[in-house]
């Protein structure tokens, strides 16, 4: 569905799943054979741990790396609560889960700090949306990359994914990017909250799977 001009929709960033396997190969596995869901939970937590990003049980279920399998939220919550295999591999504190061997509280505090920074960035993005809405060929503006899952620092970019009308992509890029460059708000021009126009596409090219 194409969103109206100036309307912000935020979606989680998607990263290559191959890295999950790499992280798992760095893990030891003892003689106790895990069930599919337990292993999927470790894979998911391991992937997000690359970014120092602890997950809630609900987020583990949302992002569960279990190709070809389907599990309910209740399934995930039950395994997290009752598994005898997960303790030591996955640690929990205050409703957040991280890889074993790490101090959960340190990463929870870091996530909270990054969440507040992202909330501040979203305020700036909503202000910028008023400018974007002046152009009828701008059909949608999305937050992407780290900002889309509230995992930023003050130096992180405000990354944008912009959808425009067919035939206007280069005009759109020029008209949208130029004011930010003139105001010194682009990457390499400022260290705090730079605007990065990461992706442009058109309404008729929204299938991005390949």
JSON list of C-alpha atoms in Angstrom, two decimals:
[
{"chain": "A", "resi": 1, "resn": "UNK", "atom": "CA", "xyz": [0.00, 0.00, 0.00]},
{"chain": "A", "resi": 2, "resn": "UNK", "atom": "CA", "xyz": [1.35, 3.42, -0.96]},
{"chain": "A", "resi": 3, "resn": "UNK", "atom": "CA", "xyz": [1.19, 5.92, 1.87]},
{"chain": "A", "resi": 4, "resn": "UNK", "atom": "CA", "xyz": [0.13, 9.52, 1.38]},
{"chain": "A", "resi": 5, "resn": "UNK", "atom": "CA", "xyz": [2.66, 12.30, 1.14]},
{"chain": "A", "resi": 6, "resn": "UNK", "atom": "CA", "xyz": [4.35, 13.17, 4.39]},
{"chain": "A", "resi": 7, "resn": "UNK", "atom": "CA", "xyz": [3.06, 10.15, 6.29]},
{"chain": "A", "resi": 8, "resn": "UNK", "atom": "CA", "xyz": [5.80, 8.34, 8.17]},
{"chain": "A", "resi": 9, "resn": "UNK", "atom": "CA", "xyz": [5.81, 4.59, 8.48]},
{"chain": "A", "resi": 10, "resn": "UNK", "atom": "CA", "xyz": [8.64, 2.97, 10.42]},
{"chain": "A", "resi": 11, "resn": "UNK", "atom": "CA", "xyz": [9.66, -0.62, 9.76]},
{"chain": "A", "resi": 12, "resn": "UNK", "atom": "CA", "xyz": [12.39, -2.83, 11.24]},
{"chain": "A", "resi": 13, "resn": "UNK", "atom": "CA", "xyz": [15.61, -3.20, 9.34]},
{"chain": "A", "resi": 14, "resn": "UNK", "atom": "CA", "xyz": [16.26, -6.62, 7.82]},
{"chain": "A", "resi": 15, "resn": "UNK", "atom": "CA", "xyz": [19.76, -8.05, 7.82]},
{"chain": "A", "resi": 16, "resn": "UNK", "atom": "CA", "xyz": [21.36, -11.05, 6.08]},
{"chain": "A", "resi": 17, "resn": "UNK", "atom": "CA", "xyz": [20.42, -14.21, 7.94]},
{"chain": "A", "resi": 18, "resn": "UNK", "atom": "CA", "xyz": [23.73, -15.88, 7.13]},
{"chain": "A", "resi": 19, "resn": "UNK", "atom": "CA", "xyz": [25.37, -13.99, 9.96]},
{"chain": "A", "resi": 20, "resn": "UNK", "atom": "CA", "xyz": [23.20, -15.88, 12.43]},
{"chain": "A", "resi": 21, "resn": "UNK", "atom": "CA", "xyz": [24.81, -19.12, 11.36]},
{"chain": "A", "resi": 22, "resn": "UNK", "atom": "CA", "xyz": [28.26, -17.62, 11.74]},
{"chain": "A", "resi": 23, "resn": "UNK", "atom": "CA", "xyz": [27.52, -16.59, 15.31]},
{"chain": "A", "resi": 24, "resn": "UNK", "atom": "CA", "xyz": [26.18, -20.04, 16.12]},
{"chain": "A", "resi": 25, "resn": "UNK", "atom": "CA", "xyz": [29.30, -21.74, 14.83]},
{"chain": "A", "resi": 26, "resn": "UNK", "atom": "CA", "xyz": [31.22, -19.74, 17.42]},
{"chain": "A", "resi": 27, "resn": "UNK", "atom": "CA", "xyz": [29.06, -21.38, 20.13]},
{"chain": "A", "resi": 28, "resn": "UNK", "atom": "CA", "xyz": [29.80, -24.68, 21.80]},
{"chain": "A", "resi": 29, "resn": "UNK", "atom": "CA", "xyz": [27.06, -27.30, 21.85]},
{"chain": "A", "resi": 30, "resn": "UNK", "atom": "CA", "xyz": [27.07, -29.99, 24.54]},
{"chain": "A", "resi": 31, "resn": "UNK", "atom": "CA", "xyz": [25.57, -33.45, 24.31]},
{"chain": "A", "resi": 32, "resn": "UNK", "atom": "CA", "xyz": [22.06, -32.27, 25.15]},
{"chain": "A", "resi": 33, "resn": "UNK", "atom": "CA", "xyz": [20.30, -31.95, 21.80]},
{"chain": "A", "resi": 34, "resn": "UNK", "atom": "CA", "xyz": [18.12, -28.81, 21.66]},
{"chain": "A", "resi": 35, "resn": "UNK", "atom": "CA", "xyz": [14.64, -28.82, 20.23]},
{"chain": "A", "resi": 36, "resn": "UNK", "atom": "CA", "xyz": [14.04, -26.70, 17.15]},
{"chain": "A", "resi": 37, "resn": "UNK", "atom": "CA", "xyz": [12.52, -23.78, 18.99]},
{"chain": "A", "resi": 38, "resn": "UNK", "atom": "CA", "xyz": [15.30, -23.59, 21.58]},
{"chain": "A", "resi": 39, "resn": "UNK", "atom": "CA", "xyz": [17.93, -23.42, 18.87]},
{"chain": "A", "resi": 40, "resn": "UNK", "atom": "CA", "xyz": [15.92, -20.84, 16.96]},
{"chain": "A", "resi": 41, "resn": "UNK", "atom": "CA", "xyz": [15.75, -18.67, 20.08]},
{"chain": "A", "resi": 42, "resn": "UNK", "atom": "CA", "xyz": [19.54, -18.83, 20.53]},
{"chain": "A", "resi": 43, "resn": "UNK", "atom": "CA", "xyz": [20.07, -17.94, 16.87]},
{"chain": "A", "resi": 44, "resn": "UNK", "atom": "CA", "xyz": [17.78, -14.95, 17.16]},
{"chain": "A", "resi": 45, "resn": "UNK", "atom": "CA", "xyz": [19.29, -13.64, 20.39]},
{"chain": "A", "resi": 46, "resn": "UNK", "atom": "CA", "xyz": [22.81, -14.22, 19.00]},
{"chain": "A", "resi": 47, "resn": "UNK", "atom": "CA", "xyz": [22.09, -12.16, 15.91]},
{"chain": "A", "resi": 48, "resn": "UNK", "atom": "CA", "xyz": [20.78, -9.16, 17.82]},
{"chain": "A", "resi": 49, "resn": "UNK", "atom": "CA", "xyz": [23.61, -9.46, 20.31]},
{"chain": "A", "resi": 50, "resn": "UNK", "atom": "CA", "xyz": [25.93, -8.47, 17.48]},
{"chain": "A", "resi": 51, "resn": "UNK", "atom": "CA", "xyz": [24.35, -5.03, 17.88]},
{"chain": "A", "resi": 52, "resn": "UNK", "atom": "CA", "xyz": [24.24, -5.09, 21.70]},
{"chain": "A", "resi": 53, "resn": "UNK", "atom": "CA", "xyz": [20.46, -5.25, 21.43]},
{"chain": "A", "resi": 54, "resn": "UNK", "atom": "CA", "xyz": [18.67, -7.29, 24.12]},
{"chain": "A", "resi": 55, "resn": "UNK", "atom": "CA", "xyz": [15.26, -8.63, 23.16]},
{"chain": "A", "resi": 56, "resn": "UNK", "atom": "CA", "xyz": [11.98, -9.11, 24.98]},
{"chain": "A", "resi": 57, "resn": "UNK", "atom": "CA", "xyz": [10.16, -12.41, 24.64]},
{"chain": "A", "resi": 58, "resn": "UNK", "atom": "CA", "xyz": [7.71, -10.80, 22.24]},
{"chain": "A", "resi": 59, "resn": "UNK", "atom": "CA", "xyz": [10.55, -9.48, 20.07]},
{"chain": "A", "resi": 60, "resn": "UNK", "atom": "CA", "xyz": [12.21, -12.90, 20.00]},
{"chain": "A", "resi": 61, "resn": "UNK", "atom": "CA", "xyz": [8.95, -14.30, 18.64]},
{"chain": "A", "resi": 62, "resn": "UNK", "atom": "CA", "xyz": [8.58, -11.48, 16.09]},
{"chain": "A", "resi": 63, "resn": "UNK", "atom": "CA", "xyz": [12.13, -11.95, 14.76]},
{"chain": "A", "resi": 64, "resn": "UNK", "atom": "CA", "xyz": [12.47, -15.68, 15.37]},
{"chain": "A", "resi": 65, "resn": "UNK", "atom": "CA", "xyz": [14.98, -17.26, 12.99]},
{"chain": "A", "resi": 66, "resn": "UNK", "atom": "CA", "xyz": [13.25, -20.56, 12.24]},
{"chain": "A", "resi": 67, "resn": "UNK", "atom": "CA", "xyz": [13.13, -21.11, 8.46]},
{"chain": "A", "resi": 68, "resn": "UNK", "atom": "CA", "xyz": [10.21, -23.26, 7.40]},
{"chain": "A", "resi": 69, "resn": "UNK", "atom": "CA", "xyz": [8.73, -23.44, 10.89]},
{"chain": "A", "resi": 70, "resn": "UNK", "atom": "CA", "xyz": [5.96, -21.56, 12.66]},
{"chain": "A", "resi": 71, "resn": "UNK", "atom": "CA", "xyz": [5.76, -20.99, 16.39]},
{"chain": "A", "resi": 72, "resn": "UNK", "atom": "CA", "xyz": [3.23, -19.02, 18.41]},
{"chain": "A", "resi": 73, "resn": "UNK", "atom": "CA", "xyz": [4.06, -16.41, 21.00]},
{"chain": "A", "resi": 74, "resn": "UNK", "atom": "CA", "xyz": [2.87, -18.87, 23.65]},
{"chain": "A", "resi": 75, "resn": "UNK", "atom": "CA", "xyz": [5.32, -21.46, 22.34]},
{"chain": "A", "resi": 76, "resn": "UNK", "atom": "CA", "xyz": [8.21, -19.03, 22.70]},
{"chain": "A", "resi": 77, "resn": "UNK", "atom": "CA", "xyz": [7.16, -17.84, 26.14]},
{"chain": "A", "resi": 78, "resn": "UNK", "atom": "CA", "xyz": [6.80, -21.42, 27.40]},
{"chain": "A", "resi": 79, "resn": "UNK", "atom": "CA", "xyz": [10.26, -22.44, 26.20]},
{"chain": "A", "resi": 80, "resn": "UNK", "atom": "CA", "xyz": [11.85, -19.30, 27.64]},
{"chain": "A", "resi": 81, "resn": "UNK", "atom": "CA", "xyz": [10.26, -20.06, 31.00]},
{"chain": "A", "resi": 82, "resn": "UNK", "atom": "CA", "xyz": [10.67, -23.84, 31.17]},
{"chain": "A", "resi": 83, "resn": "UNK", "atom": "CA", "xyz": [13.65, -24.89, 29.03]},
{"chain": "A", "resi": 84, "resn": "UNK", "atom": "CA", "xyz": [16.49, -26.65, 30.84]},
{"chain": "A", "resi": 85, "resn": "UNK", "atom": "CA", "xyz": [18.79, -26.19, 27.85]},
{"chain": "A", "resi": 86, "resn": "UNK", "atom": "CA", "xyz": [18.62, -22.40, 27.43]},
{"chain": "A", "resi": 87, "resn": "UNK", "atom": "CA", "xyz": [19.98, -21.26, 30.83]},
{"chain": "A", "resi": 88, "resn": "UNK", "atom": "CA", "xyz": [23.63, -20.36, 30.44]},
{"chain": "A", "resi": 89, "resn": "UNK", "atom": "CA", "xyz": [23.21, -19.84, 26.71]},
{"chain": "A", "resi": 90, "resn": "UNK", "atom": "CA", "xyz": [20.57, -17.13, 27.10]},
{"chain": "A", "resi": 91, "resn": "UNK", "atom": "CA", "xyz": [20.33, -14.89, 30.17]},
{"chain": "A", "resi": 92, "resn": "UNK", "atom": "CA", "xyz": [17.29, -12.90, 31.27]},
{"chain": "A", "resi": 93, "resn": "UNK", "atom": "CA", "xyz": [16.85, -9.77, 33.36]},
{"chain": "A", "resi": 94, "resn": "UNK", "atom": "CA", "xyz": [13.85, -7.44, 33.70]},
{"chain": "A", "resi": 95, "resn": "UNK", "atom": "CA", "xyz": [12.12, -9.12, 30.77]},
{"chain": "A", "resi": 96, "resn": "UNK", "atom": "CA", "xyz": [15.08, -8.83, 28.37]},
{"chain": "A", "resi": 97, "resn": "UNK", "atom": "CA", "xyz": [17.20, -11.67, 26.98]},
{"chain": "A", "resi": 98, "resn": "UNK", "atom": "CA", "xyz": [20.89, -11.63, 25.97]},
{"chain": "A", "resi": 99, "resn": "UNK", "atom": "CA", "xyz": [23.52, -14.24, 25.20]},
{"chain": "A", "resi": 100, "resn": "UNK", "atom": "CA", "xyz": [24.97, -16.14, 28.13]},
{"chain": "A", "resi": 101, "resn": "UNK", "atom": "CA", "xyz": [28.19, -14.80, 29.58]},
{"chain": "A", "resi": 102, "resn": "UNK", "atom": "CA", "xyz": [27.05, -11.20, 29.32]},
{"chain": "A", "resi": 103, "resn": "UNK", "atom": "CA", "xyz": [25.69, -8.91, 32.00]},
{"chain": "A", "resi": 104, "resn": "UNK", "atom": "CA", "xyz": [22.07, -8.31, 30.93]},
{"chain": "A", "resi": 105, "resn": "UNK", "atom": "CA", "xyz": [21.71, -5.12, 32.98]},
{"chain": "A", "resi": 106, "resn": "UNK", "atom": "CA", "xyz": [24.56, -3.42, 31.09]},
{"chain": "A", "resi": 107, "resn": "UNK", "atom": "CA", "xyz": [22.93, -4.12, 27.75]},
{"chain": "A", "resi": 108, "resn": "UNK", "atom": "CA", "xyz": [19.46, -3.19, 28.98]},
{"chain": "A", "resi": 109, "resn": "UNK", "atom": "CA", "xyz": [20.76, 0.19, 30.11]},
{"chain": "A", "resi": 110, "resn": "UNK", "atom": "CA", "xyz": [22.50, 0.65, 26.74]},
{"chain": "A", "resi": 111, "resn": "UNK", "atom": "CA", "xyz": [19.31, -0.20, 24.86]},
{"chain": "A", "resi": 112, "resn": "UNK", "atom": "CA", "xyz": [17.32, 2.28, 26.96]},
{"chain": "A", "resi": 113, "resn": "UNK", "atom": "CA", "xyz": [19.87, 5.00, 26.23]},
{"chain": "A", "resi": 114, "resn": "UNK", "atom": "CA", "xyz": [19.74, 4.27, 22.51]},
{"chain": "A", "resi": 115, "resn": "UNK", "atom": "CA", "xyz": [15.93, 4.16, 22.55]},
{"chain": "A", "resi": 116, "resn": "UNK", "atom": "CA", "xyz": [15.77, 7.66, 24.02]},
{"chain": "A", "resi": 117, "resn": "UNK", "atom": "CA", "xyz": [18.23, 8.92, 21.41]},
{"chain": "A", "resi": 118, "resn": "UNK", "atom": "CA", "xyz": [16.12, 7.40, 18.63]},
{"chain": "A", "resi": 119, "resn": "UNK", "atom": "CA", "xyz": [12.98, 9.02, 20.06]},
{"chain": "A", "resi": 120, "resn": "UNK", "atom": "CA", "xyz": [14.75, 12.37, 19.82]},
{"chain": "A", "resi": 121, "resn": "UNK", "atom": "CA", "xyz": [15.73, 11.63, 16.23]},
{"chain": "A", "resi": 122, "resn": "UNK", "atom": "CA", "xyz": [12.16, 10.71, 15.33]},
{"chain": "A", "resi": 123, "resn": "UNK", "atom": "CA", "xyz": [11.04, 14.17, 16.48]},
{"chain": "A", "resi": 124, "resn": "UNK", "atom": "CA", "xyz": [13.47, 15.71, 14.01]},
{"chain": "A", "resi": 125, "resn": "UNK", "atom": "CA", "xyz": [12.29, 13.33, 11.31]},
{"chain": "A", "resi": 126, "resn": "UNK", "atom": "CA", "xyz": [8.67, 14.32, 11.86]},
{"chain": "A", "resi": 127, "resn": "UNK", "atom": "CA", "xyz": [9.68, 17.96, 11.50]},
{"chain": "A", "resi": 128, "resn": "UNK", "atom": "CA", "xyz": [11.46, 17.13, 8.25]},
{"chain": "A", "resi": 129, "resn": "UNK", "atom": "CA", "xyz": [8.32, 15.32, 7.06]},
{"chain": "A", "resi": 130, "resn": "UNK", "atom": "CA", "xyz": [6.56, 18.67, 6.88]},
{"chain": "A", "resi": 131, "resn": "UNK", "atom": "CA", "xyz": [9.12, 19.71, 4.27]},
{"chain": "A", "resi": 132, "resn": "UNK", "atom": "CA", "xyz": [8.82, 16.42, 2.38]},
{"chain": "A", "resi": 133, "resn": "UNK", "atom": "CA", "xyz": [5.03, 16.81, 2.25]},
{"chain": "A", "resi": 134, "resn": "UNK", "atom": "CA", "xyz": [5.41, 19.94, 0.11]},
{"chain": "A", "resi": 135, "resn": "UNK", "atom": "CA", "xyz": [6.31, 17.74, -2.87]},
{"chain": "A", "resi": 136, "resn": "UNK", "atom": "CA", "xyz": [3.36, 15.83, -4.38]},
{"chain": "A", "resi": 137, "resn": "UNK", "atom": "CA", "xyz": [5.66, 13.26, -5.97]},
{"chain": "A", "resi": 138, "resn": "UNK", "atom": "CA", "xyz": [6.92, 12.11, -2.55]},
{"chain": "A", "resi": 139, "resn": "UNK", "atom": "CA", "xyz": [4.61, 9.21, -1.77]},
{"chain": "A", "resi": 140, "resn": "UNK", "atom": "CA", "xyz": [6.12, 7.85, 1.46]},
{"chain": "A", "resi": 141, "resn": "UNK", "atom": "CA", "xyz": [9.02, 8.40, 3.83]},
{"chain": "A", "resi": 142, "resn": "UNK", "atom": "CA", "xyz": [10.31, 5.58, 6.03]},
{"chain": "A", "resi": 143, "resn": "UNK", "atom": "CA", "xyz": [12.93, 5.37, 8.74]},
{"chain": "A", "resi": 144, "resn": "UNK", "atom": "CA", "xyz": [15.39, 2.55, 8.07]},
{"chain": "A", "resi": 145, "resn": "UNK", "atom": "CA", "xyz": [18.56, 0.88, 9.35]},
{"chain": "A", "resi": 146, "resn": "UNK", "atom": "CA", "xyz": [19.34, 1.36, 13.05]},
{"chain": "A", "resi": 147, "resn": "UNK", "atom": "CA", "xyz": [16.81, 4.13, 13.51]},
{"chain": "A", "resi": 148, "resn": "UNK", "atom": "CA", "xyz": [13.92, 1.88, 12.50]},
{"chain": "A", "resi": 149, "resn": "UNK", "atom": "CA", "xyz": [14.50, -0.32, 15.53]},
{"chain": "A", "resi": 150, "resn": "UNK", "atom": "CA", "xyz": [15.45, 2.47, 17.95]},
{"chain": "A", "resi": 151, "resn": "UNK", "atom": "CA", "xyz": [19.12, 1.53, 18.25]},
{"chain": "A", "resi": 152, "resn": "UNK", "atom": "CA", "xyz": [21.02, 4.77, 17.69]},
{"chain": "A", "resi": 153, "resn": "UNK", "atom": "CA", "xyz": [23.62, 7.01, 19.27]},
{"chain": "A", "resi": 154, "resn": "UNK", "atom": "CA", "xyz": [23.81, 10.81, 18.86]},
{"chain": "A", "resi": 155, "resn": "UNK", "atom": "CA", "xyz": [26.31, 10.28, 16.02]},
{"chain": "A", "resi": 156, "resn": "UNK", "atom": "CA", "xyz": [24.03, 7.86, 14.15]},
{"chain": "A", "resi": 157, "resn": "UNK", "atom": "CA", "xyz": [22.43, 8.96, 10.90]},
{"chain": "A", "resi": 158, "resn": "UNK", "atom": "CA", "xyz": [18.74, 9.64, 10.48]},
{"chain": "A", "resi": 159, "resn": "UNK", "atom": "CA", "xyz": [18.45, 7.10, 7.67]},
{"chain": "A", "resi": 160, "resn": "UNK", "atom": "CA", "xyz": [15.60, 7.50, 5.19]},
{"chain": "A", "resi": 161, "resn": "UNK", "atom": "CA", "xyz": [13.91, 5.25, 2.65]},
{"chain": "A", "resi": 162, "resn": "UNK", "atom": "CA", "xyz": [11.88, 7.38, 0.26]},
{"chain": "A", "resi": 163, "resn": "UNK", "atom": "CA", "xyz": [9.20, 6.32, -2.22]},
{"chain": "A", "resi": 164, "resn": "UNK", "atom": "CA", "xyz": [8.41, 8.72, -5.07]},
{"chain": "A", "resi": 165, "resn": "UNK", "atom": "CA", "xyz": [6.24, 8.78, -8.17]},
{"chain": "A", "resi": 166, "resn": "UNK", "atom": "CA", "xyz": [7.54, 7.01, -11.28]},
{"chain": "A", "resi": 167, "resn": "UNK", "atom": "CA", "xyz": [9.82, 9.15, -13.42]},
{"chain": "A", "resi": 168, "resn": "UNK", "atom": "CA", "xyz": [10.74, 11.58, -10.62]},
{"chain": "A", "resi": 169, "resn": "UNK", "atom": "CA", "xyz": [13.49, 9.77, -8.75]},
{"chain": "A", "resi": 170, "resn": "UNK", "atom": "CA", "xyz": [16.41, 12.00, -9.78]},
{"chain": "A", "resi": 171, "resn": "UNK", "atom": "CA", "xyz": [14.39, 15.21, -9.47]},
{"chain": "A", "resi": 172, "resn": "UNK", "atom": "CA", "xyz": [13.23, 14.07, -6.05]},
{"chain": "A", "resi": 173, "resn": "UNK", "atom": "CA", "xyz": [16.74, 13.31, -4.90]},
{"chain": "A", "resi": 174, "resn": "UNK", "atom": "CA", "xyz": [17.96, 16.72, -6.01]},
{"chain": "A", "resi": 175, "resn": "UNK", "atom": "CA", "xyz": [15.10, 18.68, -4.44]},
{"chain": "A", "resi": 176, "resn": "UNK", "atom": "CA", "xyz": [15.09, 16.76, -1.16]},
{"chain": "A", "resi": 177, "resn": "UNK", "atom": "CA", "xyz": [18.81, 16.41, -0.55]},
{"chain": "A", "resi": 178, "resn": "UNK", "atom": "CA", "xyz": [20.00, 19.87, -1.61]},
{"chain": "A", "resi": 179, "resn": "UNK", "atom": "CA", "xyz": [18.38, 21.86, 1.24]},
{"chain": "A", "resi": 180, "resn": "UNK", "atom": "CA", "xyz": [19.89, 19.51, 3.83]},
{"chain": "A", "resi": 181, "resn": "UNK", "atom": "CA", "xyz": [23.31, 19.89, 2.24]},
{"chain": "A", "resi": 182, "resn": "UNK", "atom": "CA", "xyz": [23.00, 23.68, 2.21]},
{"chain": "A", "resi": 183, "resn": "UNK", "atom": "CA", "xyz": [22.01, 23.63, 5.88]},
{"chain": "A", "resi": 184, "resn": "UNK", "atom": "CA", "xyz": [24.95, 21.40, 6.77]},
{"chain": "A", "resi": 185, "resn": "UNK", "atom": "CA", "xyz": [22.74, 18.51, 7.90]},
{"chain": "A", "resi": 186, "resn": "UNK", "atom": "CA", "xyz": [24.26, 15.77, 5.74]},
{"chain": "A", "resi": 187, "resn": "UNK", "atom": "CA", "xyz": [26.75, 13.08, 6.85]},
{"chain": "A", "resi": 188, "resn": "UNK", "atom": "CA", "xyz": [30.33, 14.41, 7.04]},
{"chain": "A", "resi": 189, "resn": "UNK", "atom": "CA", "xyz": [28.87, 17.90, 7.52]},
{"chain": "A", "resi": 190, "resn": "UNK", "atom": "CA", "xyz": [27.66, 17.32, 11.07]},
{"chain": "A", "resi": 191, "resn": "UNK", "atom": "CA", "xyz": [28.41, 14.67, 13.67]},
{"chain": "A", "resi": 192, "resn": "UNK", "atom": "CA", "xyz": [25.04, 14.87, 15.43]},
{"chain": "A", "resi": 193, "resn": "UNK", "atom": "CA", "xyz": [21.83, 13.63, 13.76]},
{"chain": "A", "resi": 194, "resn": "UNK", "atom": "CA", "xyz": [22.91, 13.88, 10.10]},
{"chain": "A", "resi": 195, "resn": "UNK", "atom": "CA", "xyz": [20.20, 13.13, 7.53]},
{"chain": "A", "resi": 196, "resn": "UNK", "atom": "CA", "xyz": [21.16, 10.28, 5.22]},
{"chain": "A", "resi": 197, "resn": "UNK", "atom": "CA", "xyz": [18.92, 9.70, 2.19]},
{"chain": "A", "resi": 198, "resn": "UNK", "atom": "CA", "xyz": [19.87, 6.04, 2.06]},
{"chain": "A", "resi": 199, "resn": "UNK", "atom": "CA", "xyz": [17.34, 4.69, -0.43]},
{"chain": "A", "resi": 200, "resn": "UNK", "atom": "CA", "xyz": [15.07, 6.02, -3.16]},
{"chain": "A", "resi": 201, "resn": "UNK", "atom": "CA", "xyz": [12.58, 3.94, -5.09]},
{"chain": "A", "resi": 202, "resn": "UNK", "atom": "CA", "xyz": [9.35, 4.48, -7.02]},
{"chain": "A", "resi": 203, "resn": "UNK", "atom": "CA", "xyz": [5.79, 3.29, -6.46]},
{"chain": "A", "resi": 204, "resn": "UNK", "atom": "CA", "xyz": [6.09, 0.70, -9.21]},
{"chain": "A", "resi": 205, "resn": "UNK", "atom": "CA", "xyz": [9.32, -0.77, -7.81]},
{"chain": "A", "resi": 206, "resn": "UNK", "atom": "CA", "xyz": [8.37, -1.74, -4.26]},
{"chain": "A", "resi": 207, "resn": "UNK", "atom": "CA", "xyz": [9.13, -5.45, -4.53]},
{"chain": "A", "resi": 208, "resn": "UNK", "atom": "CA", "xyz": [12.57, -5.52, -2.90]},
{"chain": "A", "resi": 209, "resn": "UNK", "atom": "CA", "xyz": [12.95, -9.18, -2.06]},
{"chain": "A", "resi": 210, "resn": "UNK", "atom": "CA", "xyz": [15.73, -9.81, -4.58]}
]
